Short mmCIF file of C-alpha atoms and ligand atoms in Angstrom, two decimals:
data_model
loop_
_atom_site.label_atom_id
_atom_site.label_comp_id
_atom_site.label_asym_id
_atom_site.label_seq_id
_atom_site.Cartn_x
_atom_site.Cartn_y
_atom_site.Cartn_z
CA MET D 1 0.00 0.00 0.00
CA ALA D 2 1.27 3.47 -0.88
CA ASN D 3 2.58 5.53 1.98
CA GLN D 4 0.49 8.19 3.66
CA LEU D 5 1.15 11.09 6.00
CA LEU D 6 -1.08 11.15 9.04
CA PHE D 7 -2.13 14.38 10.73
CA ILE D 8 -3.41 12.91 13.99
CA PHE D 9 -5.17 15.42 16.22
CA GLN D 10 -6.34 15.32 19.79
CA GLY D 11 -8.33 18.52 20.08
CA ASN D 12 -6.09 21.07 18.36
CA GLN D 13 -2.86 19.24 19.15
CA LEU D 14 -0.94 17.33 16.46
CA LEU D 15 0.95 14.06 16.96
CA VAL D 16 4.65 14.18 15.99
CA THR D 17 7.76 12.21 16.85
CA ASN D 18 9.66 13.26 19.96
CA SER D 19 12.63 15.02 18.35
CA GLU D 20 12.57 18.74 19.27
CA SER D 21 14.71 19.86 16.33
CA SER D 22 13.29 17.68 13.55
CA PRO D 23 9.93 16.19 14.54
CA ALA D 24 8.29 13.94 11.94
CA LEU D 25 4.73 12.86 11.21
CA PRO D 26 3.48 9.29 11.57
CA ASN D 27 2.92 7.33 8.34
CA ARG D 28 0.46 4.73 7.05
CA SER D 29 1.56 1.87 9.32
CA PHE D 30 0.79 3.91 12.44
CA VAL D 31 -2.94 3.82 11.81
CA ASP D 32 -3.23 0.17 12.89
CA SER D 33 -2.28 1.11 16.44
CA ILE D 34 -5.06 3.71 16.76
CA GLN D 35 -7.82 2.15 14.66
CA SER D 36 -10.18 1.61 17.59
CA ILE D 37 -10.06 5.22 18.84
CA ILE D 38 -10.43 7.16 15.58
CA LEU D 39 -13.27 9.68 15.88
CA ARG D 40 -13.03 11.11 12.36
CA ASP D 41 -10.89 10.58 9.29
CA HIS D 42 -10.67 12.86 6.21
CA GLN D 43 -8.41 12.90 3.18
CA VAL D 44 -7.09 16.46 2.98
CA GLY D 45 -4.74 16.52 -0.01
CA PHE D 46 -1.28 15.52 -1.16
CA TYR D 47 2.17 16.50 0.02
CA ASP D 48 4.88 15.63 -2.48
CA HIS D 49 2.47 13.08 -4.08
CA VAL D 50 1.82 11.44 -0.69
CA LEU D 51 -1.79 11.28 0.47
CA CYS D 52 -2.44 13.18 3.73
CA ARG D 53 -5.16 12.19 6.17
CA ALA D 54 -6.62 14.24 9.02
CA ILE D 55 -7.53 11.95 11.88
CA GLU D 56 -8.94 12.85 15.25
CA VAL D 57 -8.45 10.49 18.17
CA SER D 58 -10.28 10.45 21.48
CA ASP D 59 -9.15 12.48 24.49
CA ASP D 60 -8.02 9.44 26.46
CA TYR D 61 -5.41 8.39 23.89
CA ILE D 62 -1.88 8.52 25.30
CA PRO D 63 0.89 8.69 22.65
CA LYS D 64 3.10 5.65 22.48
CA ALA D 65 6.82 5.95 23.24
CA GLY D 66 8.65 8.25 20.84
CA TYR D 67 5.61 10.44 20.09
CA ARG D 68 4.07 13.58 21.58
CA PHE D 69 1.28 16.04 20.88
CA THR D 70 2.19 19.63 20.02
CA GLY D 71 0.50 22.84 18.85
CA LEU D 72 0.72 23.74 15.17
CA ARG D 73 2.43 27.05 15.95
CA THR D 74 5.45 25.20 17.37
CA LEU D 75 6.01 23.70 13.91
CA PHE D 76 6.31 27.02 12.07
CA GLY D 77 9.75 27.18 10.54
CA VAL D 78 10.23 23.45 11.28
CA PHE D 79 7.97 22.10 8.51
CA ASP D 80 7.90 23.88 5.14
CA GLU D 81 5.04 26.22 4.25
CA GLN D 82 3.24 23.73 2.01
CA LEU D 83 3.10 21.15 4.78
CA ILE D 84 2.09 23.74 7.40
CA SER D 85 -0.68 24.88 5.09
CA LEU D 86 -1.97 21.31 4.65
CA ILE D 87 -1.89 20.68 8.40
CA GLY D 88 -3.75 23.96 8.88
CA ARG D 89 -6.37 22.76 6.41
CA ALA D 90 -6.58 19.43 8.25
CA LEU D 91 -6.99 21.16 11.61
CA GLN D 92 -9.87 23.26 10.28
CA ILE D 93 -11.61 20.28 8.65
CA VAL D 94 -11.41 18.23 11.84
CA GLU D 95 -12.73 21.13 13.92
CA TRP D 96 -15.54 21.75 11.44
CA ASP D 97 -16.48 18.06 11.32
CA ARG D 98 -16.54 17.93 15.12
CA SER D 99 -18.80 20.97 15.46
CA HIS D 100 -21.19 20.18 12.59
CA GLN D 101 -22.39 16.72 13.52
CA TYR D 102 -25.97 17.99 13.60
CA CYS D 103 -28.00 20.18 11.28
CA SER D 104 -28.08 23.77 12.54
CA LYS D 105 -31.52 24.27 11.00
CA CYS D 106 -33.53 21.24 12.17
CA GLY D 107 -31.22 19.37 14.55
CA ASN D 108 -31.04 16.05 12.68
CA GLU D 109 -27.75 14.20 12.38
CA ASN D 110 -25.75 15.33 9.32
CA THR D 111 -24.19 13.03 6.75
CA ARG D 112 -21.09 13.70 4.65
CA HIS D 113 -21.59 14.93 1.10
CA GLU D 114 -20.24 12.39 -1.39
CA HIS D 115 -18.15 14.73 -3.54
CA GLU D 116 -17.87 18.06 -1.75
CA LEU D 117 -16.40 19.07 1.56
CA ALA D 118 -19.86 19.60 2.99
CA LYS D 119 -22.30 18.18 5.51
CA VAL D 120 -25.82 17.44 4.36
CA CYS D 121 -28.91 17.07 6.50
CA PRO D 122 -30.87 14.00 5.29
CA SER D 123 -34.05 15.47 6.74
CA CYS D 124 -34.15 19.06 5.41
CA SER D 125 -31.26 18.97 2.86
CA TYR D 126 -29.53 21.94 4.53
CA ARG D 127 -25.81 22.01 3.72
CA SER D 128 -22.98 23.20 5.98
CA TYR D 129 -19.53 24.09 4.71
CA PRO D 130 -16.31 24.81 6.60
CA ARG D 131 -16.29 28.40 7.75
CA ILE D 132 -13.71 30.90 6.49
CA SER D 133 -13.51 34.33 8.14
CA PRO D 134 -11.74 37.04 6.11
CA VAL D 135 -9.41 39.28 8.09
CA VAL D 136 -8.06 42.43 6.46
CA MET D 137 -4.58 43.62 7.32
CA GLY D 138 -3.21 47.01 6.34
CA LEU D 139 0.28 48.43 6.57
CA ILE D 140 0.11 52.23 6.37
CA VAL D 141 3.02 54.03 4.72
CA ARG D 142 4.01 57.70 5.16
CA ASP D 143 7.24 58.58 3.36
CA ASN D 144 9.90 56.39 4.97
CA GLU D 145 7.77 55.46 7.97
CA ILE D 146 5.21 52.74 8.62
CA LEU D 147 2.43 52.77 11.18
CA LEU D 148 2.58 49.82 13.57
CA ALA D 149 0.39 49.05 16.56
CA ARG D 150 0.34 46.60 19.41
CA SER D 151 -2.61 44.88 21.01
CA PRO D 152 -2.50 44.07 24.74
CA HIS D 153 -2.09 40.33 24.07
CA PHE D 154 1.08 40.71 21.94
CA ALA D 155 4.48 39.62 23.25
CA PRO D 156 6.18 42.50 25.13
CA GLY D 157 7.62 45.09 22.74
CA MET D 158 6.10 43.57 19.60
CA TYR D 159 4.28 45.72 17.04
CA SER D 160 2.40 44.75 13.88
CA ALA D 161 0.16 46.02 11.08
CA ILE D 162 -3.49 46.93 11.66
CA ALA D 163 -5.88 43.98 11.28
CA GLY D 164 -9.49 43.09 11.87
CA PHE D 165 -12.37 40.91 10.75
CA CYS D 166 -14.40 41.77 7.70
CA GLU D 167 -18.04 42.30 8.65
CA VAL D 168 -21.05 41.01 6.74
CA GLY D 169 -21.90 43.26 3.81
CA GLU D 170 -18.43 44.82 3.59
CA SER D 171 -15.92 44.65 0.77
CA LEU D 172 -12.32 44.07 1.83
CA GLU D 173 -11.56 47.73 1.08
CA MET D 174 -14.49 48.94 3.20
CA ALA D 175 -13.37 46.72 6.06
CA LEU D 176 -9.82 48.05 5.80
CA HIS D 177 -10.88 51.71 5.87
CA ARG D 178 -13.17 51.04 8.84
CA GLU D 179 -10.62 49.02 10.85
CA ILE D 180 -7.88 51.59 10.32
CA LYS D 181 -10.18 54.45 11.29
CA GLU D 182 -11.43 52.60 14.39
CA GLU D 183 -8.09 51.32 15.61
CA VAL D 184 -5.79 54.29 14.97
CA ASN D 185 -8.05 57.13 13.69
CA VAL D 186 -6.20 57.49 10.40
CA ALA D 187 -7.49 57.88 6.83
CA VAL D 188 -5.73 56.11 3.95
CA ASP D 189 -5.89 55.72 0.18
CA ASN D 190 -4.03 53.86 -2.58
CA ILE D 191 -4.89 50.42 -1.16
CA GLN D 192 -2.75 47.77 -2.86
CA TYR D 193 -3.25 44.04 -2.45
CA TYR D 194 -0.09 42.21 -1.41
CA THR D 195 -0.86 38.59 -0.47
CA SER D 196 -3.12 36.31 1.56
CA GLN D 197 -2.64 33.44 3.97
CA SER D 198 -4.88 30.89 5.63
CA TRP D 199 -4.54 31.20 9.39
CA PRO D 200 -6.19 28.25 11.10
CA PHE D 201 -6.62 29.81 14.57
CA PRO D 202 -9.45 29.06 14.21
CA HIS D 203 -10.48 29.70 10.58
CA SER D 204 -9.20 33.03 9.27
CA LEU D 205 -8.15 34.03 5.80
CA MET D 206 -5.68 36.89 6.22
CA VAL D 207 -5.72 39.34 3.31
CA ALA D 208 -2.81 41.78 3.41
CA PHE D 209 -2.63 45.24 1.83
CA THR D 210 -0.36 48.23 1.82
CA CYS D 211 -1.95 51.67 1.87
CA ARG D 212 -0.92 55.30 1.89
CA TYR D 213 -1.46 57.70 4.78
CA VAL D 214 -3.77 60.61 3.95
CA SER D 215 -4.74 62.34 7.21
CA GLY D 216 -5.45 62.01 10.90
CA ILE D 217 -3.55 62.00 14.19
CA ILE D 218 -3.06 58.57 15.73
CA ILE D 219 -5.59 57.83 18.47
CA PRO D 220 -5.36 54.18 19.62
CA GLN D 221 -8.72 52.48 20.11
CA PRO D 222 -9.26 51.83 23.84
CA GLU D 223 -9.12 48.12 24.82
CA GLU D 224 -8.02 47.01 21.32
CA ILE D 225 -4.82 48.97 20.79
CA GLU D 226 -2.33 49.49 23.58
CA ASP D 227 0.01 51.67 21.54
CA ALA D 228 0.41 52.78 17.92
CA LYS D 229 3.05 54.95 16.31
CA TRP D 230 5.09 55.74 13.22
CA PHE D 231 8.34 53.84 12.88
CA ASN D 232 11.18 54.82 10.61
CA VAL D 233 12.06 51.81 8.44
CA ASP D 234 15.59 51.92 9.86
CA ALA D 235 14.40 51.73 13.47
CA LEU D 236 11.77 49.01 13.70
CA PRO D 237 10.56 47.37 16.91
CA LEU D 238 10.18 43.64 17.57
CA LEU D 239 8.07 42.22 14.71
CA PRO D 240 5.83 39.12 14.33
CA HIS D 241 7.20 35.67 13.42
CA PRO D 242 8.70 35.45 9.88
CA VAL D 243 6.08 32.92 8.70
CA SER D 244 3.19 35.24 9.55
CA VAL D 245 1.59 37.26 6.79
CA ALA D 246 2.06 40.38 8.92
CA ARG D 247 5.81 39.95 8.91
CA LYS D 248 5.92 39.23 5.19
CA LEU D 249 3.88 42.37 4.53
CA ILE D 250 6.18 44.47 6.72
CA ASP D 251 9.40 43.03 5.23
CA TYR D 252 8.13 43.51 1.68
CA THR D 253 7.06 47.10 2.33
CA VAL D 254 10.22 48.07 4.20
CA THR D 255 12.37 46.66 1.39
CA ASN D 256 10.42 48.73 -1.15
CA ILE D 257 10.65 51.93 0.90
CA LYS D 258 14.40 51.50 1.39
CA ALA D 259 14.94 50.84 -2.32
CA ARG D 260 12.96 53.96 -3.21
CA TYR D 261 14.83 56.11 -0.71
CA HIS D 262 18.15 54.73 -1.83
CA ALA D 263 17.28 55.68 -5.42
CA LEU D 264 16.22 59.21 -4.44
CA HIS D 265 18.93 60.18 -1.95
ZN1 LIG R 301 -31.86 19.72 8.78
#
């Protein structure tokens, strides 16, 4: 039988081998040892032509010798981005499957759709799909400065771009203008899309933009923003982890600003 990679979850924790520096994922043969305690099992895609399965095991399962459970965030920078992205997909599918066992409209037990990633109610035909919540992120540029803010739950000294959930009825641009106005009281224009990233904590799609400062004096939103200020691109504070979309957005923008300034001065 062809090999498989197993993403085995207990809650939101993933099973890996014990090595701190180079943990590995269990493969096809491992499944025999957990067959009796599998709660759910989905095929989630391929990694390097190897089929990947998302499996959830019951809470009372204790990893056998040589294995441990760990949070996905601890594997950033350890596994490559394609694998992290697949595990993130697996985590969201398992969580969705767990929380959509019953129809939210009539309460009957759902069944799996044959071809789509969907749950179908056999009684009222209502379909449920995995949820994706768009989050807009904006990095505001003013000459050779960028506006960064910190929320109270950030690591000490760390600053990042402005971000917030898109609300129903909003375009991404509308959400970005609103979030920036609410969080730091600034108006922007020239919104440019940069990139996006799935962020499975729990089911966000981060959509990152750069934008240009127009007007307004920074007033941090109480409760949400602990501090916000302009940073010269040559004197940046502690920034988010390099795999985060926030950091990629900041690095990309800072590189562009420096290149422009170098050309002009
Ligand atoms: Zn129903």
